[in-house]
Structure formats: C-alpha cells, structure tokens
C-alpha cells in the first residue's frame, strides 16, 4: 500500500511540473516587463522637424484651410515650408482668396452687417442633406461650406446668414435675398429647366443662391451635363431670361420666334456663367473691394430697412419675385415634369 502511495505522488509531481515551469517562466517575464529599462542615449528622439522636408511637405498637403492658416504661426521654418506644400487646387484657390480679402484695406467694414446677422449651422449636415437629394456636389462648393471661415462672409453669401430681403446695397450689404440661408440645416435643391423650347427640354437640379428683382443665381448640380456641372448661372429678366430656365448655347432674345435658323449674332444673347463656385466668390469680392475704396461710402446709413421673408415661402414658378421660390424642389421633379411641356 505504501509503495502504491509513493508511485502516485511521483506521478502527480510529474504532471504538475510543466505547469509550475510555465508559471515560473511567466512570472519572471512579467518581472522583466515591469523593471524599468535604462534609456538608450544613443538614439535621437524623432520630432516633426527632424523628418525629411519631403515628408513634412506631404503632411502639410493634407491640412484643411483653417489649420493650414494657423500653422503659419508655429515657427519660422513652418512659415517657410507651408507655401511649398502641394495643396488641393481648390483649397489653394480658396487660400488665395482668403489672403486677398484680409490684405484689402478696411476689409472688416464689409463684415459688419453679416456678423450682426450670423447664425451657426451644421456644415456637415448641410452637405449630407444635399447628398441625400443628389449624389454629387461641386467640389468647390463642398470645400467652401466645410472649410471657409464663417466670420469672413463674402457679399452676404453664406448659409449662416439669416433669410432677409436686403433693400440696400453698400460695402456691407448686398441688395436682394441670400437664399443659402433658407433651411440652412436642410438645404433644398430645385428643379430648373434646361434646353428650353427644344425637344430635349428637361429639369436639372440646381441650388438657389441669390435673388434680386431682376436676377436669380443658380449653382448647377447636373452631373450628366458636364458643361453645366459646378457652374453658376445668373438669369437676367432684363435680358429676356426667366428665373427658372437655365440658358444654353445661343438663346434667342425674341421668345416669340420659334425658328432656330437665324445666323445673325445680334439676335442672340450669350449668358456666360461663372466657371465654378470660387470664380463666383472672386467676382463678388472684387465688387465689394471696389466699394470699399469709395471714400464717400459711409457705414450704417442705408435708409431702407431689411424685410424678413415670411415662411413657409411660396413657390411662384419662373417668376421674378426675390422673396419667393422660383422653382419646385428637386425631389418633386417627377411630379412637376409636365410643366416642361408649357415652357
């Protein structure tokens, strides 16, 4: 019996030996991990400044507008390198426009009215709302919405400016209605007519930007029309154009003449659109800058008060009233497509 007990003890110790070995090994390794290691004084710590210039410039190329501008204040070396970074072409154009504005004497005077009427809005929600209505957004417009400084409003054009009918025009106010401020957290694409008075007439998506008594500004979203996509058209009632019809090619000035056989160039008005959204902004800043140079222009003396736009806003299809919507929503396009038959 004693021999059996001795054999059992030896067998049991044989089984538990590997487990004890593993426990000791693990415990010792844990102690090694917990022990502080002496620093390796032979290695130089890696900093951004110690990286090759090519890598630093590559990092800078991904900066959005605001961090790119702020980064100029980090150090002299960054000031030297940042202009060498290969920015996105649209971001580079917006940056150029930004510096053009802030380097204009007394540019702050153009912001007084806008800052008084500025309200925050969700930039990403604005873009997402447009994408929910149409799958493509002009890149220049998207980047401007996401990255442009909210307090540097150009000619009162900004989704964060409240919906008002401005009846005065000076360096800080622009005559008309900023329709980007309409439903600024859920903007509404409109269905506008294209190729009017032809067998190919159709509705295309566009975003209403600005309206005055005679003109209406549209940003075109029609991806299937490469010559239109991303351009800004201003339709002009004084040029026999209507608010919800986008001009194309050579459009006859005589709306009662259905013939397309005339070769007389004088019979046609050429509506040249802005090439893209940045070009539109550049144009309106140049207008503002010219007004700023007029010494006689005094601030806060416009005798005409702003009118609030009553909501819900009525739709007057193709009419020239600045405080109404001239076109139906894009998501109603199929419902109102029959209107193209009467264009």
Tab-separated table of C-alpha atoms in Angstrom:
chain	number	residue	atom	x	y	z
A	1	UNK	CA	0.000	0.000	0.000
A	2	UNK	CA	2.870	2.347	0.845
A	3	UNK	CA	4.507	1.642	-2.496
A	4	UNK	CA	1.325	2.489	-4.334
A	5	UNK	CA	1.078	5.795	-2.481
A	6	UNK	CA	4.700	6.644	-3.337
A	7	UNK	CA	4.154	5.867	-7.025
A	8	UNK	CA	1.040	8.078	-7.041
A	9	UNK	CA	2.963	11.025	-5.532
A	10	UNK	CA	5.741	10.750	-8.100
A	11	UNK	CA	3.261	10.542	-10.962
A	12	UNK	CA	1.374	13.585	-9.670
A	13	UNK	CA	4.591	15.620	-9.363
A	14	UNK	CA	5.442	14.671	-12.938
A	15	UNK	CA	2.095	16.023	-14.145
A	16	UNK	CA	2.359	19.310	-12.242
A	17	UNK	CA	5.992	20.041	-13.134
A	18	UNK	CA	5.283	21.559	-16.571
A	19	UNK	CA	2.584	23.779	-15.089
A	20	UNK	CA	4.944	25.060	-12.392
A	21	UNK	CA	7.612	25.666	-15.023
A	22	UNK	CA	5.241	27.725	-17.146
A	23	UNK	CA	4.120	29.715	-14.105
A	24	UNK	CA	7.727	30.491	-13.160
A	25	UNK	CA	8.538	31.483	-16.735
A	26	UNK	CA	5.523	33.758	-16.948
A	27	UNK	CA	6.231	35.324	-13.582
A	28	UNK	CA	9.845	36.023	-14.470
A	29	UNK	CA	8.853	37.518	-17.822
A	30	UNK	CA	6.318	39.745	-16.086
A	31	UNK	CA	9.040	40.931	-13.714
A	32	UNK	CA	11.265	41.715	-16.666
A	33	UNK	CA	8.500	43.754	-18.248
A	34	UNK	CA	7.874	45.641	-15.028
A	35	UNK	CA	11.510	46.513	-14.439
A	36	UNK	CA	12.402	49.975	-15.772
A	37	UNK	CA	14.711	49.911	-18.725
A	38	UNK	CA	17.607	52.263	-18.930
A	39	UNK	CA	17.126	54.827	-21.703
A	40	UNK	CA	19.067	54.369	-24.888
A	41	UNK	CA	21.085	57.552	-25.037
A	42	UNK	CA	22.464	56.705	-28.450
A	43	UNK	CA	19.131	57.415	-30.242
A	44	UNK	CA	17.894	60.918	-31.083
A	45	UNK	CA	14.156	61.464	-30.380
A	46	UNK	CA	12.080	61.829	-33.550
A	47	UNK	CA	10.267	65.152	-33.987
A	48	UNK	CA	8.430	66.657	-36.926
A	49	UNK	CA	11.345	68.997	-37.513
A	50	UNK	CA	13.740	66.042	-37.697
A	51	UNK	CA	11.802	64.428	-40.545
A	52	UNK	CA	12.905	64.929	-44.147
A	53	UNK	CA	11.454	68.021	-45.784
A	54	UNK	CA	9.625	65.877	-48.342
A	55	UNK	CA	7.661	64.120	-45.588
A	56	UNK	CA	6.852	67.384	-43.804
A	57	UNK	CA	5.524	68.883	-47.029
A	58	UNK	CA	3.461	65.753	-47.629
A	59	UNK	CA	1.892	66.123	-44.171
A	60	UNK	CA	1.173	69.808	-44.814
A	61	UNK	CA	-0.580	68.951	-48.082
A	62	UNK	CA	-3.413	67.278	-46.124
A	63	UNK	CA	-4.162	70.285	-43.909
A	64	UNK	CA	-7.571	71.896	-44.311
A	65	UNK	CA	-7.861	75.635	-44.732
A	66	UNK	CA	-8.086	76.668	-41.068
A	67	UNK	CA	-5.218	74.525	-39.669
A	68	UNK	CA	-3.108	75.448	-42.689
A	69	UNK	CA	-3.528	79.156	-41.974
A	70	UNK	CA	-2.990	78.744	-38.219
A	71	UNK	CA	0.143	76.646	-38.774
A	72	UNK	CA	1.942	79.695	-40.136
A	73	UNK	CA	2.235	80.915	-36.554
A	74	UNK	CA	4.084	77.846	-35.254
A	75	UNK	CA	7.629	78.799	-36.229
A	76	UNK	CA	9.684	80.481	-38.931
A	77	UNK	CA	10.581	77.147	-40.514
A	78	UNK	CA	6.923	76.247	-40.977
A	79	UNK	CA	6.260	79.679	-42.428
A	80	UNK	CA	8.931	78.927	-44.999
A	81	UNK	CA	7.729	75.406	-45.809
A	82	UNK	CA	3.931	75.785	-45.811
A	83	UNK	CA	3.758	77.724	-49.109
A	84	UNK	CA	5.731	74.891	-50.719
A	85	UNK	CA	3.151	72.238	-49.799
A	86	UNK	CA	1.132	70.827	-52.680
A	87	UNK	CA	-2.404	71.716	-51.599
A	88	UNK	CA	-5.596	70.598	-53.279
A	89	UNK	CA	-6.120	73.035	-56.207
A	90	UNK	CA	-9.474	74.227	-54.864
A	91	UNK	CA	-8.038	74.739	-51.383
A	92	UNK	CA	-5.177	76.717	-52.901
A	93	UNK	CA	-7.657	78.982	-54.691
A	94	UNK	CA	-9.675	79.492	-51.521
A	95	UNK	CA	-6.470	80.284	-49.651
A	96	UNK	CA	-5.506	82.849	-52.285
A	97	UNK	CA	-8.942	84.427	-51.991
A	98	UNK	CA	-8.652	84.457	-48.194
A	99	UNK	CA	-5.357	86.358	-48.295
A	100	UNK	CA	-6.697	88.707	-50.949
A	101	UNK	CA	-9.566	89.625	-48.639
A	102	UNK	CA	-7.624	90.046	-45.395
A	103	UNK	CA	-4.986	92.111	-47.184
A	104	UNK	CA	-7.598	94.531	-48.538
A	105	UNK	CA	-7.601	97.799	-46.558
A	106	UNK	CA	-10.617	98.130	-44.251
A	107	UNK	CA	-11.993	94.719	-45.261
A	108	UNK	CA	-13.579	94.497	-41.787
A	109	UNK	CA	-16.082	97.172	-42.843
A	110	UNK	CA	-17.601	94.720	-45.310
A	111	UNK	CA	-18.438	92.286	-42.493
A	112	UNK	CA	-20.431	94.473	-40.093
A	113	UNK	CA	-23.916	93.621	-41.348
A	114	UNK	CA	-23.075	89.952	-41.927
A	115	UNK	CA	-21.708	89.445	-38.421
A	116	UNK	CA	-24.820	91.067	-36.948
A	117	UNK	CA	-26.979	88.541	-38.815
A	118	UNK	CA	-24.742	85.489	-38.495
A	119	UNK	CA	-26.043	82.250	-37.005
A	120	UNK	CA	-24.269	78.900	-36.632
A	121	UNK	CA	-25.278	75.936	-38.754
A	122	UNK	CA	-24.140	72.333	-39.034
A	123	UNK	CA	-21.779	72.277	-42.004
A	124	UNK	CA	-21.629	68.514	-42.396
A	125	UNK	CA	-25.409	68.210	-42.045
A	126	UNK	CA	-25.731	70.802	-44.807
A	127	UNK	CA	-23.601	68.698	-47.159
A	128	UNK	CA	-25.299	65.463	-46.129
A	129	UNK	CA	-28.704	66.974	-46.848
A	130	UNK	CA	-27.638	67.903	-50.378
A	131	UNK	CA	-26.192	64.434	-50.955
A	132	UNK	CA	-29.477	62.905	-49.831
A	133	UNK	CA	-31.154	64.737	-52.720
A	134	UNK	CA	-28.451	64.297	-55.368
A	135	UNK	CA	-25.336	62.071	-55.335
A	136	UNK	CA	-22.800	64.681	-56.489
A	137	UNK	CA	-21.817	68.103	-55.141
A	138	UNK	CA	-19.467	70.508	-56.939
A	139	UNK	CA	-16.161	70.153	-55.112
A	140	UNK	CA	-15.521	73.899	-54.885
A	141	UNK	CA	-18.832	74.446	-53.137
A	142	UNK	CA	-18.396	71.469	-50.798
A	143	UNK	CA	-14.944	72.580	-49.681
A	144	UNK	CA	-16.143	76.158	-49.174
A	145	UNK	CA	-19.009	75.005	-46.948
A	146	UNK	CA	-16.775	72.742	-44.851
A	147	UNK	CA	-13.640	74.883	-44.540
A	148	UNK	CA	-14.305	78.578	-45.171
A	149	UNK	CA	-14.176	80.853	-42.062
A	150	UNK	CA	-17.746	81.623	-41.031
A	151	UNK	CA	-16.857	85.155	-39.976
A	152	UNK	CA	-15.349	86.054	-43.349
A	153	UNK	CA	-18.594	86.313	-45.307
A	154	UNK	CA	-18.293	87.474	-48.915
A	155	UNK	CA	-21.082	89.772	-50.144
A	156	UNK	CA	-23.541	88.351	-47.579
A	157	UNK	CA	-23.379	84.912	-49.262
A	158	UNK	CA	-23.354	82.248	-46.544
A	159	UNK	CA	-25.790	79.627	-45.213
A	160	UNK	CA	-25.408	81.085	-41.727
A	161	UNK	CA	-26.834	84.478	-42.750
A	162	UNK	CA	-30.498	84.742	-41.861
A	163	UNK	CA	-33.096	84.902	-44.624
A	164	UNK	CA	-33.779	88.609	-45.188
A	165	UNK	CA	-34.686	90.773	-48.151
A	166	UNK	CA	-31.960	93.408	-48.090
A	167	UNK	CA	-33.203	96.558	-49.765
A	168	UNK	CA	-29.925	98.422	-49.539
A	169	UNK	CA	-26.558	97.922	-51.168
A	170	UNK	CA	-23.198	99.102	-49.876
A	171	UNK	CA	-19.869	97.603	-48.857
A	172	UNK	CA	-21.506	95.512	-46.127
A	173	UNK	CA	-24.899	94.685	-47.639
A	174	UNK	CA	-25.885	93.264	-50.989
A	175	UNK	CA	-29.247	94.046	-52.490
A	176	UNK	CA	-31.546	91.029	-52.611
A	177	UNK	CA	-32.038	87.755	-50.744
A	178	UNK	CA	-29.381	85.267	-49.631
A	179	UNK	CA	-31.237	82.035	-50.381
A	180	UNK	CA	-28.407	79.928	-48.977
A	181	UNK	CA	-29.833	80.937	-45.609
A	182	UNK	CA	-33.139	79.215	-46.355
A	183	UNK	CA	-33.387	75.966	-44.366
A	184	UNK	CA	-29.659	76.160	-43.729
A	185	UNK	CA	-29.549	72.811	-41.928
A	186	UNK	CA	-31.537	71.069	-44.663
A	187	UNK	CA	-30.970	72.969	-47.925
A	188	UNK	CA	-33.329	72.333	-50.801
A	189	UNK	CA	-32.272	71.610	-54.366
A	190	UNK	CA	-34.584	72.983	-57.037
A	191	UNK	CA	-35.702	71.635	-60.398
A	192	UNK	CA	-34.866	74.174	-63.107
A	193	UNK	CA	-35.489	73.924	-66.839
A	194	UNK	CA	-32.691	73.378	-69.326
A	195	UNK	CA	-32.763	73.359	-73.133
A	196	UNK	CA	-35.974	75.295	-73.075
A	197	UNK	CA	-38.032	75.484	-76.279
A	198	UNK	CA	-36.357	72.412	-77.744
A	199	UNK	CA	-37.452	68.769	-77.985
A	200	UNK	CA	-34.775	67.999	-75.376
A	201	UNK	CA	-36.133	70.264	-72.643
A	202	UNK	CA	-35.734	68.750	-69.186
A	203	UNK	CA	-35.392	69.535	-65.498
A	204	UNK	CA	-31.946	69.601	-63.895
A	205	UNK	CA	-31.005	70.049	-60.205
A	206	UNK	CA	-29.696	73.412	-59.026
A	207	UNK	CA	-29.205	75.241	-55.743
A	208	UNK	CA	-30.756	78.683	-55.417
A	209	UNK	CA	-28.064	81.113	-54.263
A	210	UNK	CA	-29.303	84.687	-54.555
A	211	UNK	CA	-32.261	86.641	-55.919
A	212	UNK	CA	-32.731	90.281	-56.790
A	213	UNK	CA	-35.661	91.928	-58.516
A	214	UNK	CA	-34.304	91.069	-61.978
A	215	UNK	CA	-31.694	88.359	-61.485
A	216	UNK	CA	-31.507	84.874	-59.989
A	217	UNK	CA	-28.279	82.980	-59.247
A	218	UNK	CA	-28.137	79.179	-59.538
A	219	UNK	CA	-25.388	76.656	-58.770
A	220	UNK	CA	-25.866	73.734	-61.154
A	221	UNK	CA	-25.695	70.167	-59.794
A	222	UNK	CA	-26.449	68.272	-63.028
A	223	UNK	CA	-23.639	65.717	-63.235
A	224	UNK	CA	-24.965	64.369	-66.539
A	225	UNK	CA	-24.363	67.798	-68.110
A	226	UNK	CA	-20.565	68.250	-67.874
A	227	UNK	CA	-20.729	71.716	-69.434
A	228	UNK	CA	-23.032	72.842	-66.621
A	229	UNK	CA	-21.965	70.916	-63.530
A	230	UNK	CA	-20.486	73.201	-60.876
A	231	UNK	CA	-21.105	76.407	-62.807
A	232	UNK	CA	-23.068	79.375	-61.505
A	233	UNK	CA	-25.656	80.924	-63.799
A	234	UNK	CA	-27.284	84.295	-63.289
A	235	UNK	CA	-30.550	84.527	-65.177
A	236	UNK	CA	-31.475	88.101	-66.029
A	237	UNK	CA	-35.051	89.232	-66.557
A	238	UNK	CA	-33.779	92.355	-68.339
A	239	UNK	CA	-32.174	90.100	-70.956
A	240	UNK	CA	-35.464	88.321	-71.658
A	241	UNK	CA	-34.479	85.411	-69.434
A	242	UNK	CA	-36.723	83.857	-66.829
A	243	UNK	CA	-35.906	82.796	-63.295
A	244	UNK	CA	-36.209	79.013	-63.541
A	245	UNK	CA	-34.768	78.494	-67.032
A	246	UNK	CA	-31.028	77.937	-67.440
A	247	UNK	CA	-29.758	79.476	-70.702
A	248	UNK	CA	-27.919	77.303	-73.176
A	249	UNK	CA	-25.730	77.948	-76.212
A	250	UNK	CA	-27.276	80.680	-78.360
A	251	UNK	CA	-30.609	81.628	-76.875
A	252	UNK	CA	-32.919	83.836	-78.898
A	253	UNK	CA	-33.802	87.206	-77.443
A	254	UNK	CA	-37.176	87.026	-79.159
A	255	UNK	CA	-39.225	84.486	-77.225
A	256	UNK	CA	-41.996	84.700	-79.825
A	257	UNK	CA	-39.671	83.496	-82.554
A	258	UNK	CA	-39.528	79.709	-82.594
A	259	UNK	CA	-37.147	79.473	-85.535
A	260	UNK	CA	-33.527	78.471	-84.976
A	261	UNK	CA	-32.405	79.383	-88.474
A	262	UNK	CA	-31.169	82.894	-87.864
A	263	UNK	CA	-27.426	83.379	-88.246
A	264	UNK	CA	-27.498	86.978	-87.073
A	265	UNK	CA	-25.438	87.042	-83.867
A	266	UNK	CA	-27.203	90.231	-82.797
A	267	UNK	CA	-30.394	88.198	-82.389
A	268	UNK	CA	-28.827	86.223	-79.564
A	269	UNK	CA	-27.729	86.990	-76.031
A	270	UNK	CA	-24.821	84.961	-74.697
A	271	UNK	CA	-25.166	84.237	-70.998
A	272	UNK	CA	-21.654	83.369	-69.842
A	273	UNK	CA	-21.750	81.527	-66.500
A	274	UNK	CA	-19.164	81.703	-63.753
A	275	UNK	CA	-16.734	78.856	-64.329
A	276	UNK	CA	-17.220	77.497	-60.813
A	277	UNK	CA	-18.128	78.482	-57.271
A	278	UNK	CA	-14.759	80.045	-56.457
A	279	UNK	CA	-14.974	82.235	-59.566
A	280	UNK	CA	-18.388	83.417	-58.389
A	281	UNK	CA	-16.971	84.339	-54.973
A	282	UNK	CA	-13.969	86.073	-56.525
A	283	UNK	CA	-16.230	88.216	-58.676
A	284	UNK	CA	-18.357	89.337	-55.746
A	285	UNK	CA	-15.351	90.077	-53.574
A	286	UNK	CA	-13.890	92.283	-56.308
A	287	UNK	CA	-17.172	94.199	-56.387
A	288	UNK	CA	-17.074	94.588	-52.608
A	289	UNK	CA	-13.437	95.705	-52.675
A	290	UNK	CA	-14.242	98.407	-55.223
A	291	UNK	CA	-16.999	99.757	-52.991
A	292	UNK	CA	-14.610	99.776	-50.026
A	293	UNK	CA	-12.328	102.094	-51.975
A	294	UNK	CA	-15.043	104.716	-52.380
A	295	UNK	CA	-14.279	107.235	-49.673
A	296	UNK	CA	-17.778	108.719	-49.745
A	297	UNK	CA	-19.348	105.420	-48.744
A	298	UNK	CA	-20.408	105.765	-45.124
A	299	UNK	CA	-21.470	102.868	-42.954
A	300	UNK	CA	-24.830	102.175	-41.330
A	301	UNK	CA	-26.627	104.924	-43.215
A	302	UNK	CA	-28.770	102.879	-45.581
A	303	UNK	CA	-32.298	104.340	-45.359
A	304	UNK	CA	-34.013	101.088	-46.365
A	305	UNK	CA	-34.638	98.503	-43.640
A	306	UNK	CA	-34.343	94.777	-44.275
A	307	UNK	CA	-37.537	92.810	-44.728
A	308	UNK	CA	-37.898	89.372	-43.150
A	309	UNK	CA	-39.010	86.623	-45.524
A	310	UNK	CA	-42.319	85.156	-44.427
A	311	UNK	CA	-42.316	81.384	-44.067
A	312	UNK	CA	-43.396	78.986	-45.386
A	313	UNK	CA	-42.060	80.543	-48.569
A	314	UNK	CA	-44.463	80.308	-51.524
A	315	UNK	CA	-43.394	78.873	-54.882
A	316	UNK	CA	-44.052	81.124	-57.873
A	317	UNK	CA	-42.733	79.041	-60.730
A	318	UNK	CA	-40.474	81.025	-63.066
A	319	UNK	CA	-41.495	84.367	-61.568
A	320	UNK	CA	-39.098	87.214	-60.755
A	321	UNK	CA	-40.055	87.975	-57.153
A	322	UNK	CA	-36.912	87.898	-54.967
A	323	UNK	CA	-38.783	86.811	-51.834
A	324	UNK	CA	-40.389	83.722	-53.405
A	325	UNK	CA	-39.034	80.416	-54.679
A	326	UNK	CA	-38.944	80.347	-58.499
A	327	UNK	CA	-38.818	76.557	-58.876
A	328	UNK	CA	-40.159	73.396	-57.297
A	329	UNK	CA	-37.998	71.131	-55.109
A	330	UNK	CA	-35.858	68.646	-56.997
A	331	UNK	CA	-37.474	65.694	-55.245
A	332	UNK	CA	-40.788	66.802	-56.806
A	333	UNK	CA	-39.242	66.672	-60.267
A	334	UNK	CA	-41.261	63.686	-61.467
A	335	UNK	CA	-44.466	65.247	-60.189
A	336	UNK	CA	-43.987	68.578	-61.983
A	337	UNK	CA	-42.250	67.284	-65.127
A	338	UNK	CA	-45.343	68.116	-67.172
A	339	UNK	CA	-44.546	71.822	-66.716
A	340	UNK	CA	-41.724	71.427	-69.222
A	341	UNK	CA	-44.372	70.917	-71.891
A	342	UNK	CA	-45.536	74.506	-71.441
A	343	UNK	CA	-42.100	76.133	-71.488
